[in-house]
Coordinates of C-alpha atoms in Angstrom, one line a residue:
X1 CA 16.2 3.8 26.1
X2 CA 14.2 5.7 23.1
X3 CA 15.7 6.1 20.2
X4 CA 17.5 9.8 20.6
X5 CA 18.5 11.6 16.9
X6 CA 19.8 14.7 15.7
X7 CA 17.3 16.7 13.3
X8 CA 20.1 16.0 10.3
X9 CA 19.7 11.9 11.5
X10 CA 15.8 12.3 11.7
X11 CA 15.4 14.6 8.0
X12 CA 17.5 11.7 6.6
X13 CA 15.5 8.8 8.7
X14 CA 12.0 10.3 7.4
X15 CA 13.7 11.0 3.7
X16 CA 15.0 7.4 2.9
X17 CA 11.0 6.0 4.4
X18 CA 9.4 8.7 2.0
X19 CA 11.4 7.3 -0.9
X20 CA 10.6 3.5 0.1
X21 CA 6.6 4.0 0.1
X22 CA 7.7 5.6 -3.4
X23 CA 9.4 2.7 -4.5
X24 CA 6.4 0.4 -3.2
X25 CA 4.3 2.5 -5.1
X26 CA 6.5 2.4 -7.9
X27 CA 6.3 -1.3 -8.4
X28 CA 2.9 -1.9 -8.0
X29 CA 1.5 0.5 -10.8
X30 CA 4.4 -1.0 -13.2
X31 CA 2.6 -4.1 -13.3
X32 CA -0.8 -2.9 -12.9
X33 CA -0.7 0.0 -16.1
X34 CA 0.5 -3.0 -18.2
X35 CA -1.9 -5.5 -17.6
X36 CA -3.8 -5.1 -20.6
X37 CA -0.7 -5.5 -22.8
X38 CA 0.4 -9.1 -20.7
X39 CA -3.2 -10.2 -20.9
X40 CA -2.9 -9.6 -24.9
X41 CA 0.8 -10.8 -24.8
X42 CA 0.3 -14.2 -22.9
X43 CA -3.3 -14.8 -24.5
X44 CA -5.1 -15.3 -21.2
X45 CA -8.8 -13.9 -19.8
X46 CA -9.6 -12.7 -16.7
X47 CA -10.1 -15.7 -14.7
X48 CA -6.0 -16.8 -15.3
X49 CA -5.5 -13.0 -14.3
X50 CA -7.2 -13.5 -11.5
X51 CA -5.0 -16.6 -10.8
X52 CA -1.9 -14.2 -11.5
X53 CA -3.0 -11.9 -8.8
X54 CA -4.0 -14.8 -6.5
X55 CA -0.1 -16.1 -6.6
X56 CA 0.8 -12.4 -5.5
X57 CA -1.7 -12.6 -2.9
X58 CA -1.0 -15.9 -1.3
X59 CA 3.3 -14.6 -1.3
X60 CA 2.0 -11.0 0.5
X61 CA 0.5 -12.9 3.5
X62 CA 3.6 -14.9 3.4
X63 CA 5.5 -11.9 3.1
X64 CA 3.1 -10.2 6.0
X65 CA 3.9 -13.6 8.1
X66 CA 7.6 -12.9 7.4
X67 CA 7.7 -9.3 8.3
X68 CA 7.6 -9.8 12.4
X69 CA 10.3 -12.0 12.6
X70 CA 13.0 -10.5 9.8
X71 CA 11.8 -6.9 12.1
X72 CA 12.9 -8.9 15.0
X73 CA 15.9 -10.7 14.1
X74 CA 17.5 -8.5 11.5
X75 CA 15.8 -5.0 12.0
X76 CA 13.9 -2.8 9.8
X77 CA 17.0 -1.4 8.1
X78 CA 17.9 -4.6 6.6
X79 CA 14.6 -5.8 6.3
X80 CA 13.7 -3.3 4.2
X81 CA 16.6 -3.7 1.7
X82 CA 16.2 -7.3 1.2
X83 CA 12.2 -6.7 0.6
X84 CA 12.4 -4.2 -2.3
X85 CA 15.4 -6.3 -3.9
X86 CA 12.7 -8.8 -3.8
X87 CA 10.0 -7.2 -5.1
X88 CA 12.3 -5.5 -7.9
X89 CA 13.4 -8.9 -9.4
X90 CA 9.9 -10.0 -9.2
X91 CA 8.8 -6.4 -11.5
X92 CA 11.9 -7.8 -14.0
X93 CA 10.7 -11.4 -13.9
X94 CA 7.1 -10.4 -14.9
X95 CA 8.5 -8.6 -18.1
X96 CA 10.8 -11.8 -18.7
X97 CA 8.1 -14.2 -18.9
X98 CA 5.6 -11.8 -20.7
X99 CA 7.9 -10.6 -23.8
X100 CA 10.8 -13.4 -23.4
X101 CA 9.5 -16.9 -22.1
X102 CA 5.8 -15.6 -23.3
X103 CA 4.9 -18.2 -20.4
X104 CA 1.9 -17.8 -17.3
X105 CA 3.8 -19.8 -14.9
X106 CA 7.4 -17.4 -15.2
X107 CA 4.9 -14.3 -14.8
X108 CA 3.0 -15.8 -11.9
X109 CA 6.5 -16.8 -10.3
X110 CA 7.4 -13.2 -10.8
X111 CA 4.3 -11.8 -9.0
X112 CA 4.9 -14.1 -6.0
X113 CA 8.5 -12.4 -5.5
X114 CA 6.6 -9.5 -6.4
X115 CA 4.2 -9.8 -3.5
X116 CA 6.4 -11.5 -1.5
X117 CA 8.6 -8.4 -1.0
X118 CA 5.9 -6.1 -1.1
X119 CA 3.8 -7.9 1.9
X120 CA 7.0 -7.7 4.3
X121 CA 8.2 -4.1 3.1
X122 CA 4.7 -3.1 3.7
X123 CA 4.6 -3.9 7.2
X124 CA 8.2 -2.6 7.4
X125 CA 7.7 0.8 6.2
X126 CA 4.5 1.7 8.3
X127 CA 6.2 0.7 11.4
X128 CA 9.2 3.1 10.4
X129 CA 6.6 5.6 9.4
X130 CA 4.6 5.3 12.6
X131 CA 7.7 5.5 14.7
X132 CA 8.5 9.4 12.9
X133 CA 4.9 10.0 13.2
X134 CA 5.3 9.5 17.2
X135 CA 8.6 11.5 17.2
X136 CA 7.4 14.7 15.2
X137 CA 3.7 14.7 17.2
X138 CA 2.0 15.0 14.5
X139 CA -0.1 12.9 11.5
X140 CA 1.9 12.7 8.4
X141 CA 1.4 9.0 7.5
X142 CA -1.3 9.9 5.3
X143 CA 2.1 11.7 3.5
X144 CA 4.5 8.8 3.7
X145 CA 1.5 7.1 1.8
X146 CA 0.9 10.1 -0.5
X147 CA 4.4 8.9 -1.5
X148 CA 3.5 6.1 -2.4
X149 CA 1.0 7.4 -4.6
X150 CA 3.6 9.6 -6.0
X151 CA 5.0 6.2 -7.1
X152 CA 2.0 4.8 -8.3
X153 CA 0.9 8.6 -10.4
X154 CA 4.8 8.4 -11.6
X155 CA 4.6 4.0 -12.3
X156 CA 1.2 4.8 -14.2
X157 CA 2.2 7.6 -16.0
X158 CA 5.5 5.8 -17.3
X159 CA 3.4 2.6 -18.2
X160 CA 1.2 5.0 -20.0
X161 CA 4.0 6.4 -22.0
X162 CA 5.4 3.0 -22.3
X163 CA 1.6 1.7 -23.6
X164 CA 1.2 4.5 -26.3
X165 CA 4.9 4.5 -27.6
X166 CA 4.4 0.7 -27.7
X167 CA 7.6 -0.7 -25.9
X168 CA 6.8 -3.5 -24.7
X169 CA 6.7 -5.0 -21.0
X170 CA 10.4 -6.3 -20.9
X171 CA 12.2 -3.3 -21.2
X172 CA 9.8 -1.0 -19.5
X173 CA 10.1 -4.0 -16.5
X174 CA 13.7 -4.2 -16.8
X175 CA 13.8 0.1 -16.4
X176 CA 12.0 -0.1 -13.2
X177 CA 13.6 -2.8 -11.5
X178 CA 17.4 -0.4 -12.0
X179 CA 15.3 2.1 -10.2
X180 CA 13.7 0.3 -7.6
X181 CA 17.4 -1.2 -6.6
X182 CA 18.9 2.0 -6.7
X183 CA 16.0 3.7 -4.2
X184 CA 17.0 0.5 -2.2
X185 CA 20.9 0.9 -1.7
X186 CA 20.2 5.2 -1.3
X187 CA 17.4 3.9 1.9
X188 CA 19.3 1.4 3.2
X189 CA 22.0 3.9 3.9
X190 CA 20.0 7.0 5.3
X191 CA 17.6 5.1 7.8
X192 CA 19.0 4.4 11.6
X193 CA 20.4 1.0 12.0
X194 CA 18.8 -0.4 15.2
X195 CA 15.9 -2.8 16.3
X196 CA 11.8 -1.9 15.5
X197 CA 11.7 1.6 16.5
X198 CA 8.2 1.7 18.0
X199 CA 9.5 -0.7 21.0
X200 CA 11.5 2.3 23.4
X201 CA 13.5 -0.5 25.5
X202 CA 16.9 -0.4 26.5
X203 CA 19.6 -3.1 25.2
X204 CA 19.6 -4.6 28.6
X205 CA 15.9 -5.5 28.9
X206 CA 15.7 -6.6 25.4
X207 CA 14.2 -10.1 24.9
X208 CA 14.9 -12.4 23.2
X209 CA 13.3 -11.8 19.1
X210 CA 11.5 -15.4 19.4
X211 CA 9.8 -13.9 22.8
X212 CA 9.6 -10.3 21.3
X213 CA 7.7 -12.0 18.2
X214 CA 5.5 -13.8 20.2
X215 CA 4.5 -10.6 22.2
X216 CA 3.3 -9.2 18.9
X217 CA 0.9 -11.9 18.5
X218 CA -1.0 -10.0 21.5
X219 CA -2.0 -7.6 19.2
X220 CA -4.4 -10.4 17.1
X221 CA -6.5 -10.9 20.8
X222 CA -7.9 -7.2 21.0
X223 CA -10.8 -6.4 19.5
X224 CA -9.8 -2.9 18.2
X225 CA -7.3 -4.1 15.9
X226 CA -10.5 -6.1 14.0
X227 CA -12.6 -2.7 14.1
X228 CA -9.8 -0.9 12.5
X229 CA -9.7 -3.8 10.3
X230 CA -13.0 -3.1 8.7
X231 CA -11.9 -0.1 7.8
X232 CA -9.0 -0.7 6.3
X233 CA -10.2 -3.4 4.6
X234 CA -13.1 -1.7 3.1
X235 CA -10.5 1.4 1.9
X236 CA -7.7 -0.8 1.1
X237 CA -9.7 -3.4 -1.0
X238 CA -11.1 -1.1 -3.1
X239 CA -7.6 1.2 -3.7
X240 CA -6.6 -2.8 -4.6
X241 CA -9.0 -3.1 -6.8
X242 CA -8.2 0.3 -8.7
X243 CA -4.5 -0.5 -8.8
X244 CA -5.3 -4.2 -10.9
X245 CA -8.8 -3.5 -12.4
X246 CA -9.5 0.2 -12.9
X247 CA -7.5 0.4 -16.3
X248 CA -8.7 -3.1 -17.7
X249 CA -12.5 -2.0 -16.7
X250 CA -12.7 1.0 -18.9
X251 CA -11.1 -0.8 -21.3
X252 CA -13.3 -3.7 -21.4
X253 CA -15.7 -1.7 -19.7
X254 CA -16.1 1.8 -21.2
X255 CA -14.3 0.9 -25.2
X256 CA -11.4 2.9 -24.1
X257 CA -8.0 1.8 -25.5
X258 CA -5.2 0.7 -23.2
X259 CA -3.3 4.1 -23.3
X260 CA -6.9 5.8 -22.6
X261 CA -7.0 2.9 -19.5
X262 CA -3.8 3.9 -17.7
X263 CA -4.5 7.6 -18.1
X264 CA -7.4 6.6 -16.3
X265 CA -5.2 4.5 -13.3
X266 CA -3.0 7.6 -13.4
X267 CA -6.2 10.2 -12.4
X268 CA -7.2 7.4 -9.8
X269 CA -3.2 8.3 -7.9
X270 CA -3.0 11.7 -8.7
X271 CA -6.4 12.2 -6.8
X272 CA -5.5 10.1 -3.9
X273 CA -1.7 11.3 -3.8
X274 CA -3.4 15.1 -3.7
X275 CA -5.7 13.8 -0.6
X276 CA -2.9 12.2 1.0
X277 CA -0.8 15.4 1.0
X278 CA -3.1 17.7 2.6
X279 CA -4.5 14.8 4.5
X280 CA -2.7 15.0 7.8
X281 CA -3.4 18.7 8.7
X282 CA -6.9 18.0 7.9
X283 CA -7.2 15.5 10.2
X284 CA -5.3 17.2 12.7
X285 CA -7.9 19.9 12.3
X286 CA -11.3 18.1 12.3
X287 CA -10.0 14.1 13.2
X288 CA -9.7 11.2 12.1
X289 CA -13.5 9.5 12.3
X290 CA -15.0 12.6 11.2
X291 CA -13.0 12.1 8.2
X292 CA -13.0 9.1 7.4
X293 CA -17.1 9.7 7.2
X294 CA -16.8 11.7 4.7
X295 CA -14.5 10.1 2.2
X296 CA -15.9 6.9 2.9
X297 CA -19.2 9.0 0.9
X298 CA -16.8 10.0 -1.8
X299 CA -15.3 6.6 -2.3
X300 CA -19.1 5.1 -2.6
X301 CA -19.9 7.8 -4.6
X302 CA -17.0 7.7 -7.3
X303 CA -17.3 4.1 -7.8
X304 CA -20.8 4.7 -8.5
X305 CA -20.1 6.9 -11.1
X306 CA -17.2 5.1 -12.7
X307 CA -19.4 2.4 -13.3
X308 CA -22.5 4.1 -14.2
X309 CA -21.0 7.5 -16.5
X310 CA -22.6 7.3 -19.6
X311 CA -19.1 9.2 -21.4
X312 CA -15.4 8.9 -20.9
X313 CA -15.0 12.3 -19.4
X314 CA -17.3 11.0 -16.3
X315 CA -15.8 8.1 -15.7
X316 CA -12.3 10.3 -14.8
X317 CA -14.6 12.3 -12.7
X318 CA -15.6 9.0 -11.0
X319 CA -11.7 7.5 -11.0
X320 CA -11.2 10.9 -9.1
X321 CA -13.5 10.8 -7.2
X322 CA -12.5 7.2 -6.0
X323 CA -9.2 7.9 -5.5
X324 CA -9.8 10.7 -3.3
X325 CA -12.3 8.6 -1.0
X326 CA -9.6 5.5 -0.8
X327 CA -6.8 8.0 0.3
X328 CA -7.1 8.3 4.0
X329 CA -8.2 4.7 5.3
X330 CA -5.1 2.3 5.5
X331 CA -3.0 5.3 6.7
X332 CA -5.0 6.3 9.6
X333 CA -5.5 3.1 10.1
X334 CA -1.6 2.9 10.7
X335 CA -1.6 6.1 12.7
X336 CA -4.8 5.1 14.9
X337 CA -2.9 1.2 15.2
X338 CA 0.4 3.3 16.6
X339 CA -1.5 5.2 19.2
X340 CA 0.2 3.0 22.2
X341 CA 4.0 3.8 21.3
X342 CA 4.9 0.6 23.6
X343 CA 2.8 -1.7 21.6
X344 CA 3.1 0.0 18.2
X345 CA 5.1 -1.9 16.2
X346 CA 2.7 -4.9 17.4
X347 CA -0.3 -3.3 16.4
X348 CA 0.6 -1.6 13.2
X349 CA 2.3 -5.0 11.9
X350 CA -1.4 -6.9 12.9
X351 CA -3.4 -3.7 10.6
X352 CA -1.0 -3.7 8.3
X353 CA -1.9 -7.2 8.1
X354 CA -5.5 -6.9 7.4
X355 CA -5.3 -4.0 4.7
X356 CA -2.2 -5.5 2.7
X357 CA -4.7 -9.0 3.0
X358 CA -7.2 -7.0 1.2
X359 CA -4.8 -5.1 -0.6
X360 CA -3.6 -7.6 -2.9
X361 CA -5.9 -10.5 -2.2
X362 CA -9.6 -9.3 -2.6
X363 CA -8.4 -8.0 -5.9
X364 CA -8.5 -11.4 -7.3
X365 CA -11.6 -12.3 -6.2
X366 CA -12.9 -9.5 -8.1
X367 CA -11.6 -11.2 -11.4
X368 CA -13.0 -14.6 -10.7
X369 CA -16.6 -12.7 -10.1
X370 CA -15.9 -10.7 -13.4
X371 CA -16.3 -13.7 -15.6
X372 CA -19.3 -14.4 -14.5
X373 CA -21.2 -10.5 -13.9
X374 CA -19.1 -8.2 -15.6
X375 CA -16.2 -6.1 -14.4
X376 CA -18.0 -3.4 -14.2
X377 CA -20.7 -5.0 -12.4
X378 CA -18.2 -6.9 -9.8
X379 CA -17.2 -3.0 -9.0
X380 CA -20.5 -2.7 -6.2
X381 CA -19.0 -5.4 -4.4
X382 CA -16.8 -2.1 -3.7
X383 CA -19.1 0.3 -3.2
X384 CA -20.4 -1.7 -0.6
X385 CA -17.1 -2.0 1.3
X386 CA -16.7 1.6 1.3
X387 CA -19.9 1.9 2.8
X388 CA -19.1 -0.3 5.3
X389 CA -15.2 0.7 6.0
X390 CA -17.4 4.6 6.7
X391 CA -19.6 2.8 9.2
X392 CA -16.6 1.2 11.0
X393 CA -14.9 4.6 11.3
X394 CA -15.5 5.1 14.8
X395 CA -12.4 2.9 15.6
X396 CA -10.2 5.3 14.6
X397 CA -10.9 7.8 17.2
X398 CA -7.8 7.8 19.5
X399 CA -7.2 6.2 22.4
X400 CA -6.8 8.4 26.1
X401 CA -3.2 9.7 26.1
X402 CA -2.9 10.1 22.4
X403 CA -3.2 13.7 20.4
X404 CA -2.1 12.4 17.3
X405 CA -5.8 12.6 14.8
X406 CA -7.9 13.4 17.9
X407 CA -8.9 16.7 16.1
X408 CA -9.2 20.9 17.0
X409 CA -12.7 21.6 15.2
X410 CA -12.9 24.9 17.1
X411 CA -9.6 26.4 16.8

């Protein structure tokens, strides 16, 4: 039987899933606005960053891997919970290591909790927001994202603060991680306790979780859920590439200081959380390929100027630009994965996959290539991917049955 709630129940349900994509958000632009200062701190160049954000990579997929069977065995309402307490003590442990142990290996150990949470809240959250998404009829999981750019505009902007003011990463770490708990106890307690939303069956035809999780493995055979993958990957590498390298590439870059570096991060989420919260009437009103199209040109286009801009001023224009173009593709990638309510939760987990793969481990591929061209340089590799995630967009266009991002051009 579906999943029947009162409007109070479903305010509360969508509230608590708004404030974990915060919280998400949160986390990953703590540790991205100070890595300039834990570079200086722990003495190490871009290459043993690169390593850093490798560990958090390898613990996301794990994470990802995890996902399907905690959703199946334990439900997304305790899923969630144990995720972000995950990912919080990784966002202390970084600071520990930086300012306390001053060691690589305790800050690496923190990013793979760090990823390790994120990766399974990741899928979590988009399943929970697809499953609104299919009860209100219409797109708003580009705004359950642009929540999670509030979080990263609101993590930058404190790590900004934090950078000028000079407090260093163990106490503005330590901050973040109360905060990130406390967003975790409020969820846990506002969103329905019951199995993956997205699968309407009754209690009586259940299966098993083992043969549930293997049913989701479908998902991996059809070939739409690679040609949404392109496009997500395109989008979400290069948003993953802002989140670790944007700040540290007009620092090393541009000769701007570190303060001047997260203001910079902090443009980059305030464009794409401003796309992402206009972003679902938009493409209610003109669809989902046809925009995708165009903010695949805008993403291309930013990171061209960011890396080209001859003064500091353009390269914000750029960061904006960029930030705007990266908005849109891993959520309607979500929203165009949960088309099929029965096989939803399936399908969203396996895109999630691929974007939160790009997400967090393309990134540091981009610091190994750095040492050897030039951050700055190392950028076209995204401009490329955003050219390509804009020729994939097609995919997106919903499939029969579905009104959810098809579009109304004419009304």
């Amino acid at each position: 039987m579906e999943l029947v709630l009162t409007r109070s129940q479903l305010v509360r349900w969508r509230t608590a899933v708004f404030a974990i994509f915060l919280a998400s958000g949160l986390s990953i632009a703590t540790w991205a606005s100070r890595v300039p200062a834990i570079k200086e701190a722990l003495n190490v160049d871009n290459i043993q960053i690169g390593l850093m954000l490798l560990g958090a990579g390898i613990a996301s997929i794990l994470g990802l891997s995890l996902a399907n069977v905690v959703l199946a065995r334990f439900g997304a309402r305790a899923g969630m919970l144990g995720a972000m307490i995950v990912f919080a003590l990784g966002v202390a442990l970084i600071g520990i290591g930086t300012d306390v142990a001053q060691s690589f290996v305790v800050v690496v150990a923190g990013l793979v909790l760090f990823g390790l949470g994120n990766g399974a809240v990741d899928v979590m959250m988009n399943v929970e927001g697809a499953a609104i998404e299919k009860q209100i009829g219409k797109t708003i999981l580009p705004l359950f994202h642009a929540f999670f750019s509030f979080g990263t505009v609101i993590g930058a902007g404190i790590g900004a603060l934090a950078a000028a003011m000079q407090i260093n990463v163990l106490l503005h770490t330590l901050f973040m991680t109360v905060l990130i708990i406390v967003i975790a106890f409020w969820t846990h307690a506002n969103v329905p306790a019951r199995e993956i939303a997205m699968d309407p069956v009754d209690e009586s035809e259940k299966a098993h979780w083992r043969e549930r999780l293997h049913t989701s493995l479908e998902a991996w055979r059809e070939p739409r859920t690679y040609a949404l993958g392109v496009i997500m990957l395109g989008m979400a590498f290069a948003e993953g590439g802002a989140n670790d390298w944007l700040a540290l590439g007009m620092v090393e870059g541009h000769g701007a200081t570190p303060a001047i570096g997260a203001l910079g991060l902090t443009v980059f989420s305030v464009s794409m959380t401003v796309v992402r919260v206009f972003g679902g009437p938009l493409v209610d009103r003109f669809g989902r390929v046809a925009t995708l199209r165009v903010l695949s040109v805008l993403a291309a286009g930013g990171l061209l100027l960011f890396i080209l801009a001859p003064s500091i001023p353009l390269v914000f224009v750029g960061a904006a630009l960029w930030g705007a173009g990266v908005s849109l593709g891993f959520p309607l990638g979500m929203s165009a994965a949960a088309d099929d309510p029965l096989k939803a939760a399936a399908r969203v987990s396996a895109a999630a996959t691929i974007g939160y793969i790009s997400f967090l481990c393309g990134p540091p591929l981009l610091g190994f290539i750095s040492e050897q061209v030039g951050l700055l340089n190392t950028l076209y590799i995204l401009v490329a991917l955003a050219v390509a995630s804009g020729l994939a967009s097609g995919a997106a266009k919903p499939i029969a049955g579905s009104t959810v991002g098809a579009g109304h051009p004419h009304r």
